[in-house]
Coordinates of N, CA and C in Angstrom, one line a residue:
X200 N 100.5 74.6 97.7 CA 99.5 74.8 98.7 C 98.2 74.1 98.3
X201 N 97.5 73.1 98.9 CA 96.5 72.5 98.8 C 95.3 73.1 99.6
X202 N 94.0 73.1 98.8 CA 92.6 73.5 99.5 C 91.8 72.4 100.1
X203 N 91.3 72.5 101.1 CA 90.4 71.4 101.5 C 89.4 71.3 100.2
X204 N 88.6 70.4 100.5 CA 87.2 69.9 99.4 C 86.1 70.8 99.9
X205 N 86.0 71.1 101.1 CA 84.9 72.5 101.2 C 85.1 73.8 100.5
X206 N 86.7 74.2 100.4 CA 87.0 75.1 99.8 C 86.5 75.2 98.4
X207 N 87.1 74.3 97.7 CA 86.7 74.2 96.1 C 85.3 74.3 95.9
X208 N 84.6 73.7 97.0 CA 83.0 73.0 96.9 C 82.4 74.7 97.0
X209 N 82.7 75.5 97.4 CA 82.5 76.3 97.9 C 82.7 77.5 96.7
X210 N 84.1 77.7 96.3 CA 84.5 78.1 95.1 C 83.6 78.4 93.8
X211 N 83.2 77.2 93.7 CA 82.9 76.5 92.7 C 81.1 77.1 92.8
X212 N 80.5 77.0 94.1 CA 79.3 77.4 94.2 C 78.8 79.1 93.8
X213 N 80.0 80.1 94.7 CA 80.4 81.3 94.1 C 80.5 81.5 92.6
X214 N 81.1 80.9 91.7 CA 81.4 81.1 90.7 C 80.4 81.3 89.9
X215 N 79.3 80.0 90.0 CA 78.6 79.7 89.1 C 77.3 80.5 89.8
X216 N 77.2 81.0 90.7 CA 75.9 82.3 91.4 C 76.6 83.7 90.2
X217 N 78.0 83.4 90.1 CA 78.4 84.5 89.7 C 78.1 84.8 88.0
X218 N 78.5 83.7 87.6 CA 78.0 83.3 86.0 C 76.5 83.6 86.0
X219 N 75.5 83.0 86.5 CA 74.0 83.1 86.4 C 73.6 84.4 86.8
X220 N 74.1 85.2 87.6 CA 73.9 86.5 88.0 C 74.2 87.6 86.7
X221 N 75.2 87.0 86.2 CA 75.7 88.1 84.8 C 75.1 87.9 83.7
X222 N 74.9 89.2 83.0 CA 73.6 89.1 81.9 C 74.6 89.6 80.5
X223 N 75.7 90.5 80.7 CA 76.7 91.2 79.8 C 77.3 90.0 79.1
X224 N 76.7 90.4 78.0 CA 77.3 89.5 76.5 C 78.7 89.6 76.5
X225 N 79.3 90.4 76.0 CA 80.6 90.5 76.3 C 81.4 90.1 77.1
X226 N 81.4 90.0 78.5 CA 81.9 88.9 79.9 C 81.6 87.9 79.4
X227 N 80.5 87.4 79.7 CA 80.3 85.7 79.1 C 81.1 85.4 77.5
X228 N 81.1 86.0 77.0 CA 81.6 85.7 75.4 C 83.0 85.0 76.1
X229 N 83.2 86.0 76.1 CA 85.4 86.3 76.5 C 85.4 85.4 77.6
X230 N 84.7 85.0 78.8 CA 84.8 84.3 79.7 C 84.5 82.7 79.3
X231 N 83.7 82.6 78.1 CA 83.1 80.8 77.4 C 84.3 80.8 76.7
X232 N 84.9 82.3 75.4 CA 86.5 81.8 74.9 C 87.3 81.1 75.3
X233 N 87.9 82.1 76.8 CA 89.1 81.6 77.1 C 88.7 80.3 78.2
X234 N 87.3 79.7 78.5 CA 87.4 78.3 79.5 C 87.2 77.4 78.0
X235 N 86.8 77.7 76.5 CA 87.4 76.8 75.7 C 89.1 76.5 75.6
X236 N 89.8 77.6 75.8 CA 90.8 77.4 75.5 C 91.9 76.5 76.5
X237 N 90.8 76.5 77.4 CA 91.4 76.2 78.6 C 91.0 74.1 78.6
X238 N 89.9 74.0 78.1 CA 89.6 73.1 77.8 C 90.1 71.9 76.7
X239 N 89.9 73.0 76.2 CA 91.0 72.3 75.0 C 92.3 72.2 75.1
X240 N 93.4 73.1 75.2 CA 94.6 73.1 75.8 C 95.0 72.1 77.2
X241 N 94.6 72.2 77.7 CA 95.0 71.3 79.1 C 95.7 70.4 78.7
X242 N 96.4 70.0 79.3 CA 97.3 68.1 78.8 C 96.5 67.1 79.4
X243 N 96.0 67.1 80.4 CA 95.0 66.2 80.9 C 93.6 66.0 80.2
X244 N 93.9 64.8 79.4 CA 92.7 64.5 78.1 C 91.4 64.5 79.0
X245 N 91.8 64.2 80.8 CA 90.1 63.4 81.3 C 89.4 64.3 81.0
X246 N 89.5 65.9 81.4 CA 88.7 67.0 81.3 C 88.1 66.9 79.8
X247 N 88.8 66.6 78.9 CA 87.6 66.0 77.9 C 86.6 64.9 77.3
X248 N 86.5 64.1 78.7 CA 86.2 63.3 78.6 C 84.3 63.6 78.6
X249 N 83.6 62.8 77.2 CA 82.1 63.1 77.3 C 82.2 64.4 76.7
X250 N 82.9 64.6 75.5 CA 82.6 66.1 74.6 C 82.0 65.6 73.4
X251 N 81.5 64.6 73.1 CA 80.3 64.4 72.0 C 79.0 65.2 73.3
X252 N 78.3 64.3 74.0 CA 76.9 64.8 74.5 C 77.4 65.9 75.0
X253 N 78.7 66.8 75.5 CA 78.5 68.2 75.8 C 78.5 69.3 74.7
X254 N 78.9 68.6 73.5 CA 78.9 69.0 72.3 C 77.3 69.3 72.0
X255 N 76.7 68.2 72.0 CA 75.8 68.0 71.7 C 74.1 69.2 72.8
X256 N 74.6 68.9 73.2 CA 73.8 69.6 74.8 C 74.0 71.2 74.5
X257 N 75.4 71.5 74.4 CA 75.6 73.2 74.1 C 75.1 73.6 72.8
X258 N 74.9 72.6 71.8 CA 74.6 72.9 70.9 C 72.8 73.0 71.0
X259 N 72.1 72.3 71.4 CA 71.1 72.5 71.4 C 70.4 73.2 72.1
X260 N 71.2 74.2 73.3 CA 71.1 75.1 74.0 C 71.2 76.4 73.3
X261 N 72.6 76.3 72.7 CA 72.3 77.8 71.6 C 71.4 77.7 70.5
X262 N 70.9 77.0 70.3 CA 70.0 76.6 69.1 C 68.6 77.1 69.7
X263 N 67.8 76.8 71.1 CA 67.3 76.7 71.7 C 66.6 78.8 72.0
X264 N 68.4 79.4 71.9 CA 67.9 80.6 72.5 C 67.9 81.4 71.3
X265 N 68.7 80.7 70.1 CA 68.7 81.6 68.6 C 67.5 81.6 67.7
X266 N 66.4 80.6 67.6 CA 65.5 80.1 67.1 C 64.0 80.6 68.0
X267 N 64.0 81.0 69.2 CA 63.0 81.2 69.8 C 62.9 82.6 70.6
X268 N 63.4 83.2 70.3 CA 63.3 84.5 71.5 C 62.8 85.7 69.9
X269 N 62.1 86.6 70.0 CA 61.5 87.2 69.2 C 62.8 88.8 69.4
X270 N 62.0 89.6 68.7 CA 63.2 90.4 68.7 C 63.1 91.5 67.1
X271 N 64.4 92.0 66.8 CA 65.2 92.9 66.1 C 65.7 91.6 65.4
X272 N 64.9 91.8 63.8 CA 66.0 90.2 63.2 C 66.6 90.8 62.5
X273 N 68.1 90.7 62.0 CA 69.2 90.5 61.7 C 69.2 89.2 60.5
X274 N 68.8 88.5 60.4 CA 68.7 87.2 59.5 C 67.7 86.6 59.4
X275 N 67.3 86.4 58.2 CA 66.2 85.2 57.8 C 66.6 84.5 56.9
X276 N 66.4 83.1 57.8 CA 66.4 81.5 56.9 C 65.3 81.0 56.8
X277 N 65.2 80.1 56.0 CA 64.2 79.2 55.6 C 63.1 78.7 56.3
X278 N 62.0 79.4 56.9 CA 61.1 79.2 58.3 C 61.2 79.5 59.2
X279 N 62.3 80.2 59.5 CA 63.4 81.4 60.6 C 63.4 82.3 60.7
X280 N 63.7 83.3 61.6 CA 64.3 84.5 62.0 C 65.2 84.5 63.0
X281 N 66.3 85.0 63.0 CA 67.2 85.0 63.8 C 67.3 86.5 64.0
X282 N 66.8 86.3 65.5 CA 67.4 88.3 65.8 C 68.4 88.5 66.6
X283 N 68.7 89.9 66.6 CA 69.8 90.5 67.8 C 69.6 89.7 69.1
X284 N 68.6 89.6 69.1 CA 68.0 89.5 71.1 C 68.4 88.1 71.3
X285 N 67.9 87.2 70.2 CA 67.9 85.6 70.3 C 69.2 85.4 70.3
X286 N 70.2 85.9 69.7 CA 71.7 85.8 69.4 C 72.2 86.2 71.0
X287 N 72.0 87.0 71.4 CA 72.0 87.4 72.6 C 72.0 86.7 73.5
X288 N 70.7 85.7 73.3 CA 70.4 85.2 74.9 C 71.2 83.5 74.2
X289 N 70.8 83.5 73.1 CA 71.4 82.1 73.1 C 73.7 82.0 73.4
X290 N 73.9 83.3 73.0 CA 75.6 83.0 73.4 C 75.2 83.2 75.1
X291 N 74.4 84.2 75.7 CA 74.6 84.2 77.6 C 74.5 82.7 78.0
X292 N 72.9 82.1 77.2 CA 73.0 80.7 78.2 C 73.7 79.3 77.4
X293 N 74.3 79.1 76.4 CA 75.5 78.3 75.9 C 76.5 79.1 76.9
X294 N 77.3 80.1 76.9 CA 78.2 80.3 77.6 C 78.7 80.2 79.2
X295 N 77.1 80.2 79.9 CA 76.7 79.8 81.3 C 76.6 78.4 81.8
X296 N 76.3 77.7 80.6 CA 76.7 76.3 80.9 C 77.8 75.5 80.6
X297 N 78.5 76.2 79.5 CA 79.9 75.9 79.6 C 80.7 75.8 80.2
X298 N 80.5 77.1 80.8 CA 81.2 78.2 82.3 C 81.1 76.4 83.5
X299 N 79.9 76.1 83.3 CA 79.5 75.8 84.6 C 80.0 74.2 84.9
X300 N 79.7 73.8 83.3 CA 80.7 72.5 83.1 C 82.0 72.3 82.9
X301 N 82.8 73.2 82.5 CA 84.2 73.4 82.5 C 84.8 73.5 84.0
X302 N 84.1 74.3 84.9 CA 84.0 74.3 86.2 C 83.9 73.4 87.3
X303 N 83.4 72.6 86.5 CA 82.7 70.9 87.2 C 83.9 70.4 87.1
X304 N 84.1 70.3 85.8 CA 85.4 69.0 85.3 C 86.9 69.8 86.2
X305 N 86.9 70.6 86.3 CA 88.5 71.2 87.0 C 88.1 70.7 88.3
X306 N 87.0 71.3 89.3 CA 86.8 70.5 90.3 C 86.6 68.7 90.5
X307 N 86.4 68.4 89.6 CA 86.6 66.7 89.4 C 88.3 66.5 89.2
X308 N 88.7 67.0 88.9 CA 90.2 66.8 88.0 C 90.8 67.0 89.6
X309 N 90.0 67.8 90.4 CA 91.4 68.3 91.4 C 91.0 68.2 93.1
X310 N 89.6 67.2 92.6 CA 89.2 66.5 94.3 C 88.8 65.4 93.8
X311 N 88.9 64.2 95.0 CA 88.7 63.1 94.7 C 86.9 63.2 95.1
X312 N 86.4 61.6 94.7 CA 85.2 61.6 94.6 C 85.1 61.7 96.4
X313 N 85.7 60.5 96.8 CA 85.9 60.2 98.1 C 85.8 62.1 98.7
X314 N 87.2 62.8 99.0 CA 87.0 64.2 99.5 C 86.0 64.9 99.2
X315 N 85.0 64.8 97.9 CA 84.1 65.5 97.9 C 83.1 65.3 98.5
X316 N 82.7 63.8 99.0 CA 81.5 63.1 99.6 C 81.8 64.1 101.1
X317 N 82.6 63.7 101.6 CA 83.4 64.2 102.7 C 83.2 65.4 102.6
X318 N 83.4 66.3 102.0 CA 83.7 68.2 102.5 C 82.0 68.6 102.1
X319 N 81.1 67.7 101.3 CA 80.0 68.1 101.2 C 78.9 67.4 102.8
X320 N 79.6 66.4 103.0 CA 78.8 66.0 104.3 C 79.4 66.9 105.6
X321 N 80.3 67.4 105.6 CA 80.9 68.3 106.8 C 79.8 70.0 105.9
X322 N 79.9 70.3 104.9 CA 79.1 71.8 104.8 C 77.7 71.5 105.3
X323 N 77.0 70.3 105.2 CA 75.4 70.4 105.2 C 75.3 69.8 106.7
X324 N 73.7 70.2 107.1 CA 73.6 70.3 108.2 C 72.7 68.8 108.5
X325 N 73.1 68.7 109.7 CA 72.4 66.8 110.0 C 71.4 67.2 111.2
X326 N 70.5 65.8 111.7 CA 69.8 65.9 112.4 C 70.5 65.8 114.1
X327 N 70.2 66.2 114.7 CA 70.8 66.2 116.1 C 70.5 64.6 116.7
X328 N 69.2 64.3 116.0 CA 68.9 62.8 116.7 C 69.6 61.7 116.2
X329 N 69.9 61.9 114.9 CA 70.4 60.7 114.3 C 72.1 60.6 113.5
X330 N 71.9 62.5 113.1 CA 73.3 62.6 112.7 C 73.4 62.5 110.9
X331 N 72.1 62.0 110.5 CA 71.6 62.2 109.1 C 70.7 63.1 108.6
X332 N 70.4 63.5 107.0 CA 69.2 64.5 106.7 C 69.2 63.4 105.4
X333 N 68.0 63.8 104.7 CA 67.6 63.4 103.6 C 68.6 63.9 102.8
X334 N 69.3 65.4 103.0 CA 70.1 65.7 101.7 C 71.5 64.9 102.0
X335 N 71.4 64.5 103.2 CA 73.1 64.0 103.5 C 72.9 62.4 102.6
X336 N 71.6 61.8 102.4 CA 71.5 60.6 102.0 C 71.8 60.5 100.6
X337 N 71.1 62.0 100.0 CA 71.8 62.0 98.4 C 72.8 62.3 97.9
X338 N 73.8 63.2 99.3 CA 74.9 63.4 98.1 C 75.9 61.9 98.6
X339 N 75.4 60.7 99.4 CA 75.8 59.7 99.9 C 75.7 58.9 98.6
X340 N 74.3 59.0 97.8 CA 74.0 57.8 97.0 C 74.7 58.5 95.4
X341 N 74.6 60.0 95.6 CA 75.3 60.6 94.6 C 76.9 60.2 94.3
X342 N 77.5 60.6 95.8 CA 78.8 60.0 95.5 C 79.4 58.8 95.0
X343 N 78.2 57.8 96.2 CA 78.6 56.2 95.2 C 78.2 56.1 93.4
X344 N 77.7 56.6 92.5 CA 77.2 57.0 91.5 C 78.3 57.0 90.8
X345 N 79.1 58.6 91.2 CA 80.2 59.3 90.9 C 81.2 58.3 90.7
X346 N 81.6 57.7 91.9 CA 82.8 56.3 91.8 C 82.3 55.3 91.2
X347 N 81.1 54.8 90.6 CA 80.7 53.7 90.4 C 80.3 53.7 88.6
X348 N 80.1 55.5 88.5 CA 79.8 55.3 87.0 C 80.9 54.8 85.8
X349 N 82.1 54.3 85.8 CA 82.8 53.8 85.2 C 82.3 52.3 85.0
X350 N 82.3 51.6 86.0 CA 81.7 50.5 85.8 C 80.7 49.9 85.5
X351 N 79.2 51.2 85.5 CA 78.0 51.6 84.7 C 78.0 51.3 83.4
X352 N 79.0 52.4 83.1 CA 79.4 52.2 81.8 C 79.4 50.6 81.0
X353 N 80.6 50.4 81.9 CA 81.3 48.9 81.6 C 80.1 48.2 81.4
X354 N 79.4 47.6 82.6 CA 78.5 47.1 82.2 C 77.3 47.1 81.2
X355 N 77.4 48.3 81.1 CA 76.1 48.1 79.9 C 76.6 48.0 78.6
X356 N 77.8 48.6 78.6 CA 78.7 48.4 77.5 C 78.7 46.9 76.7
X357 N 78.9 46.2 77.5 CA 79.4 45.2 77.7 C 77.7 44.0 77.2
X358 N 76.8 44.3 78.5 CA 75.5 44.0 77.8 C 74.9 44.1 76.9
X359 N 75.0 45.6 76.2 CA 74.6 45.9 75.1 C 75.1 45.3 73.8
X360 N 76.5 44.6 73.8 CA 77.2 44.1 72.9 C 77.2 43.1 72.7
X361 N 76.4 41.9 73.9 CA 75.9 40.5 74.0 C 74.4 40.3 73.2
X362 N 73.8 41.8 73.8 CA 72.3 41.5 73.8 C 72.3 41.5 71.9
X363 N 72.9 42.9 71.6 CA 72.9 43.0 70.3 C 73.5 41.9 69.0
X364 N 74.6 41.2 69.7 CA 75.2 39.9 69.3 C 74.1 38.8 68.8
X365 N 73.5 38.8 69.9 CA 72.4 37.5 69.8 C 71.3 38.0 68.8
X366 N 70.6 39.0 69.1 CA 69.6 39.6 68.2 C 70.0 39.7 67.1
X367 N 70.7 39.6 66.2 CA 71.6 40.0 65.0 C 71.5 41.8 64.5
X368 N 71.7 42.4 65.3 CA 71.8 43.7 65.4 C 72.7 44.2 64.5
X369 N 73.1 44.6 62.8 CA 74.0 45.2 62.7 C 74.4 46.8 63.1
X370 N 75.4 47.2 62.9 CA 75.9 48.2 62.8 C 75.7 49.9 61.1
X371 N 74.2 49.2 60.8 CA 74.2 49.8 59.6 C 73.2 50.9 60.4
X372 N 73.2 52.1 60.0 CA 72.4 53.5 60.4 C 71.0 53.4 59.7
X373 N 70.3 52.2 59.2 CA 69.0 53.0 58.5 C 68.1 52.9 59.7
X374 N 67.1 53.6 59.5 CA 66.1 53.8 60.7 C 66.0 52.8 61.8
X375 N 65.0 51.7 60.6 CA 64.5 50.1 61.8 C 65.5 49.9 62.7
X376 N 67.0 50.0 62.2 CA 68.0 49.3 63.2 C 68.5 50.5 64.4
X377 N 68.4 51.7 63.8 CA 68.6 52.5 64.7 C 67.5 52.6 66.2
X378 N 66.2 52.3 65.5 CA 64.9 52.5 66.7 C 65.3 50.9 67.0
X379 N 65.8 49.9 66.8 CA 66.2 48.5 67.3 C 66.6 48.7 68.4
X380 N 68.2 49.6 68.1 CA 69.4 49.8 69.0 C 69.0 50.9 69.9
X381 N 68.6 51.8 69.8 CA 67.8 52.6 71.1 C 66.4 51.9 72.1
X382 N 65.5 50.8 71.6 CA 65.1 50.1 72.3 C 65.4 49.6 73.2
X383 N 67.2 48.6 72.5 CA 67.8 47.6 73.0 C 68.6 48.6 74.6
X384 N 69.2 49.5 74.0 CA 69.7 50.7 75.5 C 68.8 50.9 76.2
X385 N 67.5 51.4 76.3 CA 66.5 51.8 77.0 C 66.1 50.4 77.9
X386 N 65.7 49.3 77.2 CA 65.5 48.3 78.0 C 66.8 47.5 79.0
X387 N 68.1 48.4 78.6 CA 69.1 48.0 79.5 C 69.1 49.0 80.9
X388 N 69.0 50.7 80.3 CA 69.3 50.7 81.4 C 67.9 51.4 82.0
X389 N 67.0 51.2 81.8 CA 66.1 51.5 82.9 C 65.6 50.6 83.7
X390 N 66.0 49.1 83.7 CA 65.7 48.2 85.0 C 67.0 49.1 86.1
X391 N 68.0 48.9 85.3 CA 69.6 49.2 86.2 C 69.3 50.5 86.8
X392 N 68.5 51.3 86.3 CA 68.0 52.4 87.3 C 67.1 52.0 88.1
X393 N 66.4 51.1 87.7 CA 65.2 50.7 89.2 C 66.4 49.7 90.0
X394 N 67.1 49.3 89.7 CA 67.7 48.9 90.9 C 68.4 49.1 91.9
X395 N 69.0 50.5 91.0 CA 69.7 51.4 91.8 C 69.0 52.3 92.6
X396 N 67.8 53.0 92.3 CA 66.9 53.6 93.3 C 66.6 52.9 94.6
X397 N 66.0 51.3 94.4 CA 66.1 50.3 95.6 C 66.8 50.0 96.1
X398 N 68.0 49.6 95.3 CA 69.2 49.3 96.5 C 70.2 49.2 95.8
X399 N 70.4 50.8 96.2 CA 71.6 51.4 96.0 C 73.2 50.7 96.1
X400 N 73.3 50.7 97.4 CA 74.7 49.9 98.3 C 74.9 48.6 97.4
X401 N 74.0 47.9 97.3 CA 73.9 46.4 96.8 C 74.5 46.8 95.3
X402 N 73.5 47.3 94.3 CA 74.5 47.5 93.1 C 75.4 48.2 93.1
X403 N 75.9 49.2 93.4 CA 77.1 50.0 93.3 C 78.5 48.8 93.8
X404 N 78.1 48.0 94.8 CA 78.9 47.0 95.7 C 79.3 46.1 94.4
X405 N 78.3 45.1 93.7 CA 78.4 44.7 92.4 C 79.3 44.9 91.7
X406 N 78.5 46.3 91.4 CA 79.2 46.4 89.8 C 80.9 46.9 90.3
X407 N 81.2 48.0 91.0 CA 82.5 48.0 91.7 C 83.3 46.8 91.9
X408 N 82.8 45.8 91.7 CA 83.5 44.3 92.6 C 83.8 43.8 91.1
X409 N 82.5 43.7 90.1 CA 83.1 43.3 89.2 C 84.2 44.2 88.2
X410 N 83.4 45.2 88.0 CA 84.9 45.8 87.7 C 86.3 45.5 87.6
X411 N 86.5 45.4 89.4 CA 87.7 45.5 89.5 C 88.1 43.7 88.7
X412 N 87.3 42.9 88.9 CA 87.5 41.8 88.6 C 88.3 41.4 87.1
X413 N 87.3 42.5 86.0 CA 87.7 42.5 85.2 C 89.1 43.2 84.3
X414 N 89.1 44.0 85.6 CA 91.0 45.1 85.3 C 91.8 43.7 86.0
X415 N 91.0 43.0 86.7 CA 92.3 41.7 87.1 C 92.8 41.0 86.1
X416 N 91.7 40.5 85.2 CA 91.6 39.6 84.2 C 92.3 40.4 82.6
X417 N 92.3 41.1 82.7 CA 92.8 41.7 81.7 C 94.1 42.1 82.1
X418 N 94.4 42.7 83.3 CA 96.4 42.7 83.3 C 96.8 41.3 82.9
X419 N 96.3 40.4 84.0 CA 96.4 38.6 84.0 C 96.9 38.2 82.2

């Protein structure tokens, strides 16, 4: 039995009203366990796809609510206190965003980009004169985004490994070359964001085109 893309879109919106609404340590604990386990278990690797920066993100989230919320402390480290309360809030909101990105990725896993552009432009409301709204335009330039971020990727990938080539950029971690190599990304992709803000259609059409060009060249 298959659900339309409104359904899930919909689903999915429920859920996470429902997660942010809950304040019980205990539900969220047991509900972040078992969507790890769910996470992790799956046979379908894509769902783990991008678990360094979610790693990285959840981590600085719990860190975020354990290190700053005042309270009943339970532990002192070295410039620290860790209390009941901070322990508290930092497992509710690591577990809320887990909740909310494990949720994401099953809905990615089980609507296409295309159905979702679609069941989100049929939920939102348009103008009678034209048949467009400003939010219809974003989840338009969102969706192209969604289908086009693989070849985002590629591209800069790809740039970044030319630009650094030429510059003699090694691969060693001491500082100078690390603030090199974060220059060298920054200066890549924040034109590619101003050109995507301007003209959207035009790059997404691009880089999509080449793409595929280069899954040609490589079966070939």
């Amino acid at each position: 039995m298959s659900f339309s893309a409104e359904f899930k879109i919909a689903v999915y919106v429920i859920f996470i009203v429902a997660t942010f609404l809950t304040r019980d340590v205990a539900i969220l604990l047991i509900s972040g366990v078992a969507a790890a386990c769910f996470f992790f278990l799956y046979p379908d690797r894509a769902i783990r796809r991008g678990l360094l920066p979610i790693s990285i993100f959840l981590i600085v989230t719990f860190m975020s609510g354990l290190f700053f919320t005042g309270g009943r402390v339970i532990m002192s480290l070295p410039g620290v206190d860790i209390t009941h309360e901070g322990m508290g809030d930092a497992i509710v909101k690591t577990a809320r965003v887990f909740l909310m990105i494990v949720g994401a990725k099953i809905l990615m896993l089980t609507t296409s980009a295309d159905d979702m552009i679609a069941g989100l432009n049929r939920m939102l409301p348009s103008s009678k004169a034209t048949g467009k709204s400003p939010v219809r335009d974003f989840v338009e330039v969102a969706g192209m985004a969604m289908k086009a971020f693989p070849a985002i990727a590629l591209r800069l990938r790809n740039d970044f490994a030319q630009r650094a080539a030429s510059s003699g950029l090694q691969d060693s971690a001491n500082l100078p070359n690390l603030i090199a190599r974060a220059r060298l990304s920054a200066s890549l992709i924040i034109p590619l964001l101003g050109d995507i803000i301007n003209s959207p259609e035009k790059v997404f059409f691009e880089l999509t085109t080449n793409e595929k060009e280069s899954h040609v060249r490589r079966i070939n």
